[in-house]
Amino acid sequence: MLGIDVLEAEGFAPLLGKRVALISHPAGVNRRGERSVDVLRGAPNVNLTTVFAFEHGFNNEFPAGQRYEDYVDPRTGMQVRSLYNGRSSRPTQAQLAGIDVVVIDLQDIGVRSYTYSTLMRYAIEECFRNNVEVIVLDRPNPLGGLKVDGPLLDQQLMSGVGGFRVPYVHGLTMGELARMAYEAPGVLQIDESIRNRGRLTVIPMRGWHRSMRWPETGLTFVRTSPLIGDFAAVVGYAMVGLGSSWGSFVRPGFSHGVAGSLWFRTLTLNGRNTDALLRELQTVQVPGVAFRKITVNNAQGQLESAVYVDVTDWDAWRPTELSFHLLRLNARLNGNNPFASLNTENARSLNIHIGSTEWYEALRRDGARVNVEGYVALWQQRNAVYQEQVRRYWLYD
């Protein structure tokens, strides 16, 4: 049972007699596949007055990065308040006026740079500042609650793609991240006296355990954003996202996806044919990962090829490791180190996504000689400590 299911089973008690706003998206559904906005609109004595939407819009109408203003949702006729208008990613005092409680129901994918967890933190901060209660409806971490990997986020690199100082694959649910924000001093970027007066309730799931990946939940995966349409893409985002998203400004650079599909599960390299790329990747020793060539038809009926990345051993697999090998391989294939000469904008984009100044400086300095294996081992040690520290925020065994 998801958080929305538990809320319904308990008769929507925390919402009765209150003016309610909802922050959600198309993946905000109950276990029957009904959208949470429709569940709340149909609930007796629940007064849903406002909905908020962030990147991609309330119905995934907008591609990544496209800003938009408030609009009327054609499905419900409700006014959608944009938190992705280019001015602020936070609900304003005016938008929160007349609201008693904000309900947050967002399906995350367990990866730090996926922006929904940061949006949640921003919303909690502004609600606390404006004396508005917050209720977080919890959902599964699709990667499970035991897999933790990659660098911890440096304090100075916190941003819209890094709102919590956690590893890149963090092993927490949205409800557990909300608990961390509420209980750990310094996570929320507000005065401590305001945090202490804030009102946060997390509605936990029933029946979820930390060892469960998405396929084991029995739930239908609903597209969380335009390129994350299934569990395979979630796995790929964690695995190649950090290494394959820079093909537009590193030449030759890796890109993910082929023929308008298989996002984050296939790799191409501009200027290289697929057979040559496959040979290069097969020299990379990454536990739990294998590579194979695939060929698919694009929208014009033409054949396109790419290298598909398989996870062959879930237990041995360290989600982010391949991305750092791809970055090192980029430097080697370029003949010189392209990361040493990035402009300020591109350098910041790469750095805030990865989250480690230490790694970034080593990549700039050492290029093809950067010690990926040493950093992977270091992050594993640090993440073991992290996992012990965050157990206090766990809601599930």
Short mmCIF file of C-alpha atoms in Angstrom, two decimals:
data_model
loop_
_atom_site.label_atom_id
_atom_site.label_comp_id
_atom_site.label_asym_id
_atom_site.label_seq_id
_atom_site.Cartn_x
_atom_site.Cartn_y
_atom_site.Cartn_z
CA MET A 1 0.00 0.00 0.00
CA LEU A 2 1.40 3.36 -1.05
CA GLY A 3 1.13 6.43 1.12
CA ILE A 4 -1.96 7.58 -0.80
CA ASP A 5 -3.56 4.16 -0.20
CA VAL A 6 -2.87 4.36 3.53
CA LEU A 7 -4.26 7.91 3.65
CA GLU A 8 -7.44 6.69 1.94
CA ALA A 9 -7.71 3.63 4.21
CA GLU A 10 -7.57 5.95 7.22
CA GLY A 11 -10.41 8.08 5.87
CA PHE A 12 -8.17 11.03 4.87
CA ALA A 13 -8.20 12.01 8.55
CA PRO A 14 -5.26 14.48 8.43
CA LEU A 15 -7.00 16.49 5.68
CA LEU A 16 -10.54 16.75 6.94
CA GLY A 17 -11.79 20.31 7.28
CA LYS A 18 -8.61 21.77 5.81
CA ARG A 19 -7.81 23.63 2.60
CA VAL A 20 -5.44 21.33 0.73
CA ALA A 21 -2.82 21.81 -1.99
CA LEU A 22 -1.15 18.93 -3.83
CA ILE A 23 2.34 18.72 -5.34
CA SER A 24 2.36 15.75 -7.69
CA HIS A 25 2.79 14.46 -11.25
CA PRO A 26 1.44 11.64 -13.46
CA ALA A 27 3.28 8.98 -11.45
CA GLY A 28 1.42 10.13 -8.35
CA VAL A 29 -1.10 7.29 -8.44
CA ASN A 30 -2.56 4.81 -5.97
CA ARG A 31 -2.06 1.06 -6.21
CA ARG A 32 -5.10 0.82 -8.50
CA GLY A 33 -3.49 3.29 -10.93
CA GLU A 34 -5.84 6.17 -10.09
CA ARG A 35 -4.15 9.56 -9.91
CA SER A 36 -3.83 11.01 -6.44
CA VAL A 37 -5.34 14.29 -7.61
CA ASP A 38 -8.51 12.42 -8.59
CA VAL A 39 -8.52 10.43 -5.34
CA LEU A 40 -8.32 13.64 -3.29
CA ARG A 41 -10.88 15.45 -5.44
CA GLY A 42 -13.33 12.62 -4.88
CA ALA A 43 -12.67 12.23 -1.16
CA PRO A 44 -15.52 13.31 1.15
CA ASN A 45 -14.83 16.41 3.22
CA VAL A 46 -11.45 17.03 1.54
CA ASN A 47 -11.19 20.50 0.02
CA LEU A 48 -8.47 20.31 -2.66
CA THR A 49 -8.02 23.89 -3.80
CA THR A 50 -4.66 23.99 -5.60
CA VAL A 51 -2.19 21.80 -7.46
CA PHE A 52 1.51 22.56 -8.00
CA ALA A 53 3.76 21.13 -10.69
CA PHE A 54 7.51 21.23 -11.22
CA GLU A 55 9.72 20.23 -14.15
CA HIS A 56 7.79 18.52 -17.00
CA GLY A 57 4.41 19.88 -15.82
CA PHE A 58 1.47 18.21 -14.12
CA ASN A 59 0.95 15.75 -17.00
CA ASN A 60 4.51 15.48 -18.38
CA GLU A 61 3.53 18.01 -21.06
CA PHE A 62 6.92 19.73 -21.13
CA PRO A 63 10.38 18.38 -22.03
CA ALA A 64 13.29 18.60 -19.60
CA GLY A 65 14.42 22.18 -19.04
CA GLN A 66 11.40 23.92 -20.62
CA ARG A 67 9.99 26.64 -18.38
CA TYR A 68 6.26 27.31 -18.23
CA GLU A 69 3.73 29.57 -16.51
CA ASP A 70 0.58 28.70 -14.57
CA TYR A 71 -2.06 27.00 -16.69
CA VAL A 72 -5.39 25.20 -16.44
CA ASP A 73 -5.17 21.41 -16.34
CA PRO A 74 -7.53 20.15 -19.08
CA ARG A 75 -8.16 16.89 -17.20
CA THR A 76 -9.39 18.38 -13.95
CA GLY A 77 -10.08 22.01 -14.81
CA MET A 78 -7.87 23.01 -11.88
CA GLN A 79 -5.33 25.80 -12.00
CA VAL A 80 -1.78 24.43 -12.04
CA ARG A 81 0.71 26.59 -10.16
CA SER A 82 4.09 26.38 -11.87
CA LEU A 83 7.20 25.77 -9.79
CA TYR A 84 9.28 25.76 -12.98
CA ASN A 85 8.74 29.22 -14.39
CA GLY A 86 12.37 30.38 -14.35
CA ARG A 87 11.83 32.73 -11.41
CA SER A 88 11.47 30.36 -8.49
CA SER A 89 11.26 26.64 -7.81
CA ARG A 90 9.53 27.32 -4.53
CA PRO A 91 5.88 27.98 -3.71
CA THR A 92 5.55 31.67 -2.89
CA GLN A 93 3.84 33.27 0.07
CA ALA A 94 1.05 34.41 -2.24
CA GLN A 95 0.57 30.90 -3.65
CA LEU A 96 0.41 29.43 -0.14
CA ALA A 97 -2.06 32.02 1.13
CA GLY A 98 -5.30 30.38 2.18
CA ILE A 99 -3.81 26.87 2.26
CA ASP A 100 -3.72 24.85 5.47
CA VAL A 101 -1.78 21.80 4.32
CA VAL A 102 0.39 20.87 1.32
CA VAL A 103 0.37 17.20 0.34
CA ILE A 104 3.50 16.00 -1.52
CA ASP A 105 3.10 12.85 -3.61
CA LEU A 106 6.08 12.42 -5.96
CA GLN A 107 7.57 9.20 -7.29
CA ASP A 108 11.34 9.49 -7.02
CA ILE A 109 13.88 7.10 -8.60
CA GLY A 110 16.48 6.95 -5.82
CA VAL A 111 19.10 9.12 -7.55
CA ARG A 112 20.28 12.43 -6.07
CA SER A 113 20.24 14.50 -9.27
CA TYR A 114 16.62 13.59 -10.06
CA THR A 115 15.01 16.87 -9.07
CA TYR A 116 11.90 15.74 -7.18
CA SER A 117 13.62 15.30 -3.81
CA THR A 118 15.04 18.83 -4.02
CA LEU A 119 11.59 20.15 -4.94
CA MET A 120 10.22 18.45 -1.83
CA ARG A 121 12.85 20.11 0.36
CA TYR A 122 12.11 23.53 -1.14
CA ALA A 123 8.38 23.04 -0.56
CA ILE A 124 8.90 21.99 3.06
CA GLU A 125 11.05 25.07 3.70
CA GLU A 126 8.49 27.48 2.26
CA CYS A 127 5.57 25.81 4.01
CA PHE A 128 7.38 26.02 7.34
CA ARG A 129 8.17 29.69 6.72
CA ASN A 130 4.49 30.36 6.04
CA ASN A 131 3.00 28.23 8.82
CA VAL A 132 1.56 25.65 6.42
CA GLU A 133 1.47 21.98 7.39
CA VAL A 134 3.19 19.39 5.14
CA ILE A 135 2.13 15.79 4.55
CA VAL A 136 4.43 13.53 2.49
CA LEU A 137 2.83 10.42 0.98
CA ASP A 138 5.59 7.84 0.75
CA ARG A 139 6.46 5.70 -2.28
CA PRO A 140 9.05 2.99 -3.02
CA ASN A 141 12.62 3.72 -3.93
CA PRO A 142 12.66 1.72 -7.22
CA LEU A 143 16.29 0.69 -6.66
CA GLY A 144 15.48 -0.58 -3.18
CA GLY A 145 16.63 0.70 0.17
CA LEU A 146 19.95 -1.13 0.44
CA LYS A 147 21.83 -0.07 -2.70
CA VAL A 148 23.97 3.02 -1.98
CA ASP A 149 26.68 4.21 -4.36
CA GLY A 150 28.70 7.13 -5.66
CA PRO A 151 30.13 10.27 -4.08
CA LEU A 152 28.48 12.11 -1.23
CA LEU A 153 27.40 15.61 -2.20
CA ASP A 154 29.76 18.40 -1.15
CA GLN A 155 28.07 21.17 0.82
CA GLN A 156 29.20 23.85 -1.63
CA LEU A 157 27.68 21.94 -4.57
CA MET A 158 24.10 21.85 -3.27
CA SER A 159 21.75 22.98 -6.04
CA GLY A 160 18.52 22.15 -7.82
CA VAL A 161 20.06 18.81 -8.82
CA GLY A 162 21.38 18.15 -5.35
CA GLY A 163 19.19 19.20 -2.44
CA PHE A 164 20.41 16.62 0.09
CA ARG A 165 23.96 15.74 1.13
CA VAL A 166 23.61 12.07 0.22
CA PRO A 167 25.44 9.72 -2.16
CA TYR A 168 24.39 9.78 -5.79
CA VAL A 169 22.35 6.58 -5.25
CA HIS A 170 21.05 7.24 -1.75
CA GLY A 171 18.90 4.24 -0.73
CA LEU A 172 16.10 6.29 0.88
CA THR A 173 12.44 6.85 0.11
CA MET A 174 10.96 10.32 -0.22
CA GLY A 175 9.39 9.93 3.21
CA GLU A 176 12.75 9.03 4.74
CA LEU A 177 14.41 12.02 3.05
CA ALA A 178 11.64 14.21 4.47
CA ARG A 179 12.32 12.80 7.94
CA MET A 180 16.01 13.60 7.49
CA ALA A 181 15.14 17.15 6.49
CA TYR A 182 12.87 17.57 9.50
CA GLU A 183 15.00 15.90 12.15
CA ALA A 184 18.62 16.59 11.15
CA PRO A 185 19.77 20.15 11.96
CA GLY A 186 21.10 22.05 8.98
CA VAL A 187 19.39 20.09 6.19
CA LEU A 188 16.59 22.58 5.70
CA GLN A 189 17.94 25.96 4.62
CA ILE A 190 15.88 27.90 7.15
CA ASP A 191 16.30 29.26 10.64
CA GLU A 192 16.28 26.47 13.23
CA SER A 193 13.49 28.13 15.20
CA ILE A 194 11.30 27.99 12.08
CA ARG A 195 12.21 24.35 11.52
CA ASN A 196 11.31 23.50 15.10
CA ARG A 197 7.87 25.09 14.69
CA GLY A 198 7.23 23.34 11.37
CA ARG A 199 4.62 20.59 11.06
CA LEU A 200 5.55 17.56 8.97
CA THR A 201 3.76 14.22 8.75
CA VAL A 202 4.98 11.29 6.66
CA ILE A 203 2.36 8.70 5.71
CA PRO A 204 4.41 5.49 5.35
CA MET A 205 3.69 2.64 2.97
CA ARG A 206 2.54 -0.76 4.19
CA GLY A 207 4.22 -3.91 2.94
CA TRP A 208 7.40 -2.40 1.47
CA HIS A 209 10.81 -3.69 2.58
CA ARG A 210 14.28 -2.32 1.86
CA SER A 211 15.30 -5.33 -0.21
CA MET A 212 12.47 -4.75 -2.70
CA ARG A 213 13.22 -3.31 -6.10
CA TRP A 214 10.35 -1.99 -8.19
CA PRO A 215 9.51 -5.28 -10.00
CA GLU A 216 9.02 -6.94 -6.61
CA THR A 217 6.37 -4.43 -5.48
CA GLY A 218 3.74 -5.72 -7.90
CA LEU A 219 2.96 -2.12 -8.86
CA THR A 220 2.69 -0.80 -12.40
CA PHE A 221 5.47 1.70 -13.20
CA VAL A 222 4.10 5.01 -14.42
CA ARG A 223 6.41 7.31 -16.39
CA THR A 224 8.00 9.70 -13.90
CA SER A 225 9.37 12.07 -16.56
CA PRO A 226 9.57 12.01 -20.37
CA LEU A 227 12.67 9.78 -20.54
CA ILE A 228 11.99 7.59 -17.48
CA GLY A 229 9.23 5.32 -18.70
CA ASP A 230 10.08 2.03 -16.99
CA PHE A 231 12.27 0.38 -14.38
CA ALA A 232 14.97 -0.31 -17.00
CA ALA A 233 15.38 3.44 -17.52
CA VAL A 234 15.60 3.99 -13.75
CA VAL A 235 18.47 1.51 -13.57
CA GLY A 236 20.12 3.15 -16.57
CA TYR A 237 19.79 6.67 -15.16
CA ALA A 238 21.75 5.61 -12.09
CA MET A 239 24.28 3.68 -14.17
CA VAL A 240 25.18 5.90 -17.14
CA GLY A 241 23.52 9.26 -16.47
CA LEU A 242 26.65 10.89 -15.06
CA GLY A 243 28.81 9.63 -17.90
CA SER A 244 26.55 10.01 -20.92
CA SER A 245 24.92 13.41 -20.62
CA TRP A 246 27.85 15.52 -21.82
CA GLY A 247 28.04 14.46 -25.48
CA SER A 248 26.92 17.92 -26.58
CA PHE A 249 30.03 19.63 -25.23
CA VAL A 250 32.70 16.91 -25.20
CA ARG A 251 33.87 15.58 -28.58
CA PRO A 252 33.81 12.66 -28.95
CA GLY A 253 31.22 12.35 -26.19
CA PHE A 254 28.91 9.60 -24.99
CA SER A 255 25.16 9.93 -25.38
CA HIS A 256 22.37 7.64 -24.21
CA GLY A 257 19.35 6.37 -26.12
CA VAL A 258 18.95 5.14 -29.69
CA ALA A 259 16.22 5.70 -32.29
CA GLY A 260 14.25 7.81 -29.83
CA SER A 261 14.04 5.01 -27.27
CA LEU A 262 15.95 2.91 -24.73
CA TRP A 263 16.96 6.02 -22.82
CA PHE A 264 19.85 5.51 -20.38
CA ARG A 265 20.23 1.85 -21.39
CA THR A 266 22.13 2.33 -24.66
CA LEU A 267 25.33 4.20 -25.41
CA THR A 268 26.58 5.88 -28.56
CA LEU A 269 29.74 7.89 -29.10
CA ASN A 270 29.74 10.70 -31.63
CA GLY A 271 32.32 10.07 -34.31
CA ARG A 272 32.73 6.36 -33.53
CA ASN A 273 30.97 3.34 -35.03
CA THR A 274 29.17 0.93 -32.74
CA ASP A 275 31.54 -2.00 -33.24
CA ALA A 276 34.53 0.14 -32.26
CA LEU A 277 32.64 1.49 -29.24
CA LEU A 278 31.71 -2.04 -28.15
CA ARG A 279 35.38 -3.07 -28.27
CA GLU A 280 36.33 -0.05 -26.16
CA LEU A 281 33.64 -0.73 -23.56
CA GLN A 282 34.52 -4.40 -23.29
CA THR A 283 37.95 -3.35 -22.01
CA VAL A 284 36.24 -1.62 -19.06
CA GLN A 285 36.06 -3.91 -16.04
CA VAL A 286 32.89 -3.07 -14.12
CA PRO A 287 31.38 -5.74 -11.82
CA GLY A 288 27.85 -6.85 -12.68
CA VAL A 289 27.76 -5.13 -16.10
CA ALA A 290 27.97 -6.47 -19.67
CA PHE A 291 27.73 -4.86 -23.11
CA ARG A 292 26.18 -5.97 -26.40
CA LYS A 293 25.40 -4.39 -29.75
CA ILE A 294 21.75 -3.86 -30.70
CA THR A 295 20.09 -2.50 -33.84
CA VAL A 296 16.62 -0.90 -33.86
CA ASN A 297 14.40 0.97 -36.31
CA ASN A 298 13.96 4.72 -35.86
CA ALA A 299 10.78 6.67 -36.65
CA GLN A 300 11.77 6.90 -40.31
CA GLY A 301 12.24 3.14 -40.58
CA GLN A 302 16.01 3.43 -40.72
CA LEU A 303 18.28 1.14 -38.71
CA GLU A 304 20.30 2.61 -35.87
CA SER A 305 22.76 0.75 -33.71
CA ALA A 306 24.09 1.28 -30.19
CA VAL A 307 25.68 -0.57 -27.31
CA TYR A 308 23.15 -1.89 -24.79
CA VAL A 309 24.23 -2.03 -21.14
CA ASP A 310 23.02 -5.08 -19.20
CA VAL A 311 23.09 -5.58 -15.44
CA THR A 312 24.15 -9.21 -15.03
CA ASP A 313 24.64 -9.36 -11.25
CA TRP A 314 22.54 -7.06 -9.10
CA ASP A 315 24.49 -7.78 -5.91
CA ALA A 316 27.89 -7.07 -7.50
CA TRP A 317 26.61 -4.04 -9.45
CA ARG A 318 27.71 -0.63 -8.19
CA PRO A 319 25.27 1.70 -9.99
CA THR A 320 27.45 4.74 -10.66
CA GLU A 321 30.80 3.06 -11.35
CA LEU A 322 30.34 2.78 -15.11
CA SER A 323 29.76 6.53 -15.45
CA PHE A 324 33.17 7.33 -14.00
CA HIS A 325 34.83 4.87 -16.36
CA LEU A 326 33.00 6.60 -19.23
CA LEU A 327 34.38 9.97 -18.15
CA ARG A 328 37.91 8.56 -18.03
CA LEU A 329 37.39 6.89 -21.40
CA ASN A 330 36.21 10.23 -22.81
CA ALA A 331 39.49 11.79 -21.79
CA ARG A 332 41.52 8.98 -23.38
CA LEU A 333 39.61 8.92 -26.67
CA ASN A 334 39.89 12.68 -27.08
CA GLY A 335 43.67 12.48 -27.09
CA ASN A 336 43.79 15.43 -24.71
CA ASN A 337 41.72 16.09 -21.62
CA PRO A 338 38.48 17.88 -22.63
CA PHE A 339 37.45 18.32 -19.00
CA ALA A 340 40.46 20.58 -18.34
CA SER A 341 39.11 23.23 -20.71
CA LEU A 342 35.35 23.26 -20.09
CA ASN A 343 33.75 26.69 -19.96
CA THR A 344 32.37 27.87 -16.63
CA GLU A 345 28.77 26.86 -17.35
CA ASN A 346 29.57 23.34 -18.51
CA ALA A 347 32.08 22.79 -15.72
CA ARG A 348 29.50 23.78 -13.11
CA SER A 349 26.84 21.53 -14.68
CA LEU A 350 29.14 18.51 -14.56
CA ASN A 351 30.35 19.28 -11.06
CA ILE A 352 26.96 19.82 -9.38
CA HIS A 353 25.58 16.63 -10.91
CA ILE A 354 28.51 14.49 -9.75
CA GLY A 355 28.68 16.33 -6.45
CA SER A 356 32.38 15.88 -5.64
CA THR A 357 34.88 18.71 -6.09
CA GLU A 358 37.63 16.24 -5.17
CA TRP A 359 36.76 13.96 -8.12
CA TYR A 360 36.19 16.82 -10.53
CA GLU A 361 39.58 18.37 -9.80
CA ALA A 362 41.25 14.97 -10.24
CA LEU A 363 39.49 14.50 -13.60
CA ARG A 364 40.60 17.94 -14.77
CA ARG A 365 44.16 17.31 -13.63
CA ASP A 366 44.68 13.65 -14.58
CA GLY A 367 42.26 13.04 -17.46
CA ALA A 368 42.81 9.54 -18.86
CA ARG A 369 44.99 8.68 -15.85
CA VAL A 370 42.39 9.56 -13.21
CA ASN A 371 42.18 6.84 -10.56
CA VAL A 372 38.57 5.67 -10.95
CA GLU A 373 39.18 2.48 -8.96
CA GLY A 374 40.64 4.42 -6.03
CA TYR A 375 37.71 6.80 -5.88
CA VAL A 376 35.18 3.95 -6.11
CA ALA A 377 36.85 2.25 -3.13
CA LEU A 378 36.92 5.53 -1.19
CA TRP A 379 33.24 6.18 -1.83
CA GLN A 380 32.36 2.65 -0.72
CA GLN A 381 34.08 3.29 2.62
CA ARG A 382 32.32 6.60 3.09
CA ASN A 383 28.96 5.17 2.09
CA ALA A 384 29.21 2.40 4.68
CA VAL A 385 29.43 5.13 7.32
CA TYR A 386 26.57 7.04 5.67
CA GLN A 387 24.31 3.98 5.76
CA GLU A 388 24.83 3.59 9.49
CA GLN A 389 24.16 7.29 10.09
CA VAL A 390 20.87 7.39 8.15
CA ARG A 391 19.34 4.28 9.73
CA ARG A 392 17.71 6.58 12.27
CA TYR A 393 15.51 7.95 9.47
CA TRP A 394 14.46 4.56 8.11
CA LEU A 395 10.74 3.81 8.09
CA TYR A 396 11.14 0.24 6.83
CA ASP A 397 13.27 -2.83 7.55
#
